[in-house]
Each structure stands twice: as C-alpha cells, then as structure tokens.
Short mmCIF file of C-alpha atoms in Angstrom, two decimals:
data_model
loop_
_atom_site.label_atom_id
_atom_site.label_comp_id
_atom_site.label_asym_id
_atom_site.label_seq_id
_atom_site.Cartn_x
_atom_site.Cartn_y
_atom_site.Cartn_z
CA UNK E 1 166.20 -41.16 187.97
CA UNK E 2 165.45 -43.82 190.63
CA UNK E 3 166.78 -43.25 194.09
CA UNK E 4 169.74 -45.44 195.05
CA UNK E 5 168.84 -47.75 197.92
CA UNK E 6 170.90 -47.33 201.06
CA UNK E 7 172.42 -50.02 203.25
CA UNK E 8 171.14 -50.72 206.76
CA UNK E 9 174.11 -48.84 208.25
CA UNK E 10 173.43 -45.84 206.02
CA UNK E 11 169.74 -45.81 207.00
CA UNK E 12 170.66 -45.92 210.71
CA UNK E 13 173.05 -42.98 210.21
CA UNK E 14 170.33 -41.10 208.32
CA UNK E 15 167.87 -41.71 211.17
CA UNK E 16 170.36 -40.39 213.74
CA UNK E 17 171.16 -37.33 211.60
CA UNK E 18 167.46 -36.66 210.94
CA UNK E 19 166.71 -36.81 214.68
CA UNK E 20 169.32 -34.13 215.32
CA UNK E 21 168.00 -31.92 212.54
CA UNK E 22 164.39 -32.24 213.77
CA UNK E 23 165.53 -31.44 217.31
CA UNK E 24 167.51 -28.37 216.22
CA UNK E 25 164.76 -27.17 213.88
CA UNK E 26 162.17 -27.87 216.60
CA UNK E 27 159.86 -29.51 214.10
CA UNK E 28 159.44 -31.08 210.70
CA UNK E 29 159.62 -29.66 207.20
CA UNK E 30 156.30 -29.74 205.35
CA UNK E 31 157.24 -32.80 203.28
CA UNK E 32 158.35 -34.69 206.40
CA UNK E 33 155.16 -33.65 208.18
CA UNK E 34 153.04 -35.05 205.34
CA UNK E 35 154.91 -38.37 205.51
CA UNK E 36 154.46 -38.54 209.29
CA UNK E 37 150.72 -37.86 209.00
CA UNK E 38 150.47 -40.62 206.39
CA UNK E 39 152.41 -43.04 208.59
CA UNK E 40 150.18 -42.50 211.62
CA UNK E 41 147.06 -42.75 209.45
CA UNK E 42 148.41 -46.01 208.06
CA UNK E 43 149.00 -47.32 211.59
CA UNK E 44 145.51 -46.31 212.64
CA UNK E 45 143.79 -47.88 209.62
CA UNK E 46 146.01 -51.00 209.60
CA UNK E 47 145.23 -51.42 205.89
CA UNK E 48 147.36 -50.64 202.90
CA UNK E 49 148.33 -51.70 199.42
CA UNK E 50 150.50 -54.77 198.93
CA UNK E 51 153.34 -52.44 197.93
CA UNK E 52 153.23 -50.59 201.27
CA UNK E 53 152.72 -53.68 203.45
CA UNK E 54 156.45 -53.99 204.34
CA UNK E 55 156.39 -50.33 205.43
CA UNK E 56 153.28 -50.83 207.58
CA UNK E 57 154.77 -53.94 209.19
CA UNK E 58 157.96 -52.04 210.02
CA UNK E 59 155.97 -49.14 211.49
CA UNK E 60 154.02 -51.58 213.66
CA UNK E 61 157.24 -53.19 214.97
CA UNK E 62 158.81 -49.78 215.58
CA UNK E 63 155.69 -48.56 217.41
CA UNK E 64 155.59 -51.70 219.57
CA UNK E 65 159.29 -51.87 220.48
CA UNK E 66 160.45 -48.25 220.36
CA UNK E 67 157.35 -46.10 220.48
CA UNK E 68 155.82 -43.29 218.50
CA UNK E 69 159.01 -41.26 218.25
CA UNK E 70 160.52 -44.08 216.17
CA UNK E 71 157.52 -43.98 213.85
CA UNK E 72 157.99 -40.22 213.38
CA UNK E 73 161.65 -40.76 212.62
CA UNK E 74 161.10 -43.57 210.09
CA UNK E 75 158.32 -41.63 208.40
CA UNK E 76 160.43 -38.47 208.22
CA UNK E 77 163.07 -40.19 206.08
CA UNK E 78 160.33 -41.60 203.86
CA UNK E 79 158.69 -44.92 203.07
CA UNK E 80 160.70 -45.32 199.86
CA UNK E 81 163.95 -45.78 201.79
CA UNK E 82 162.32 -48.25 204.17
CA UNK E 83 160.63 -50.30 201.44
CA UNK E 84 163.90 -50.46 199.46
CA UNK E 85 165.59 -52.34 202.32
CA UNK E 86 165.76 -56.12 202.18
CA UNK E 87 163.29 -57.85 204.49
CA UNK E 88 166.07 -58.95 206.85
CA UNK E 89 167.39 -55.40 207.05
CA UNK E 90 163.92 -54.04 207.88
CA UNK E 91 163.74 -56.55 210.75
CA UNK E 92 167.23 -55.62 211.91
CA UNK E 93 166.49 -51.89 211.63
CA UNK E 94 164.27 -52.00 214.72
CA UNK E 95 167.04 -53.70 216.72
CA UNK E 96 169.60 -51.19 215.48
CA UNK E 97 167.31 -48.30 216.43
CA UNK E 98 167.09 -49.73 219.95
CA UNK E 99 170.87 -50.09 220.11
CA UNK E 100 171.42 -46.53 218.86
CA UNK E 101 168.69 -44.94 221.00
CA UNK E 102 171.29 -42.98 222.96
CA UNK E 103 172.45 -41.26 219.77
CA UNK E 104 168.91 -40.42 218.65
CA UNK E 105 167.60 -37.03 219.78
CA UNK E 106 164.15 -37.90 221.11
CA UNK E 107 162.65 -34.77 222.70
CA UNK E 108 160.99 -33.15 219.70
CA UNK E 109 160.22 -36.53 218.13
CA UNK E 110 158.31 -37.60 221.26
CA UNK E 111 156.26 -34.38 221.24
CA UNK E 112 155.36 -34.93 217.59
CA UNK E 113 154.53 -38.59 218.22
CA UNK E 114 152.12 -37.64 221.01
CA UNK E 115 150.35 -35.15 218.73
CA UNK E 116 149.94 -37.59 215.85
CA UNK E 117 149.00 -40.55 218.05
CA UNK E 118 146.08 -38.56 219.49
CA UNK E 119 144.96 -37.20 216.11
CA UNK E 120 144.99 -40.56 214.35
CA UNK E 121 143.81 -42.81 217.20
CA UNK E 122 146.73 -45.20 216.80
CA UNK E 123 146.38 -48.44 218.77
CA UNK E 124 148.39 -48.26 221.98
CA UNK E 125 149.31 -51.93 222.32
CA UNK E 126 150.61 -54.64 220.03
CA UNK E 127 147.46 -56.68 220.64
CA UNK E 128 145.38 -53.82 219.25
CA UNK E 129 147.27 -54.06 215.95
CA UNK E 130 146.22 -57.69 215.58
CA UNK E 131 142.49 -57.08 216.07
#
C-alpha cells in the first residue's frame, strides 16, 4: 500500500518530533542511520537519478541555509516523504525549518552531522556544490 503524502505542515511537525526523539534516544535507529549515510553520500557525490534529484536539491538547500543537522533531520524522516512534497513545498520547507529552529532539538543532530560530514567529505560551501 503506498504511503500517503503529508502536507508541508505535517512534515514540519514530523521533523520537530523526530528531532526530540533523536535527542532523547541520543542517536538514530538503524534504518534512520542508513538513510542519513545515504543522504551525506548523495551530497558528497552530487550525482543521482532523475527520481532523486528533487531530494538532492533539497538537501543542498538545507545544508547551505541550515547546516548539516538539517540534513540529518530530513534524511531521518526519509527521502520518500520529501520527494512526495510539491516543488513549492520543498522550497518552503527550508524556510519553515529556519522559522521553527527554536523548536528543533539540535544537540545530537549536530554531533551526527559532524560525524557524517567528515566521513563523506561533503562540500562545506554552496559554491562547492556548483563545481
């Protein structure tokens, strides 16, 4: 049975809730960890299938405007939810994440982002993504 796509507001709530769970658990579940590894590898390679291109573009915007902890958070909920959003909602998601940053538990997410950024050699600046 296909997964029902969520609205932008529902995705934002899911991101906030996931941040709290990751913080309280002090880490990721194995399935979330696999998705995060894939996301950082995708960012590092900058190449993907046409199907995943919207996901890669969102990860690049999140990394540029919010940082690695936002990439961990988006990856933890899964690319399927992100890809299912309308293009406009994916653009607005980054803005909403910035607006809701106070509600997002960032401590554990930042630690994880630092680990994966080093392992995958993710570009550190927006200009690096364009090269």
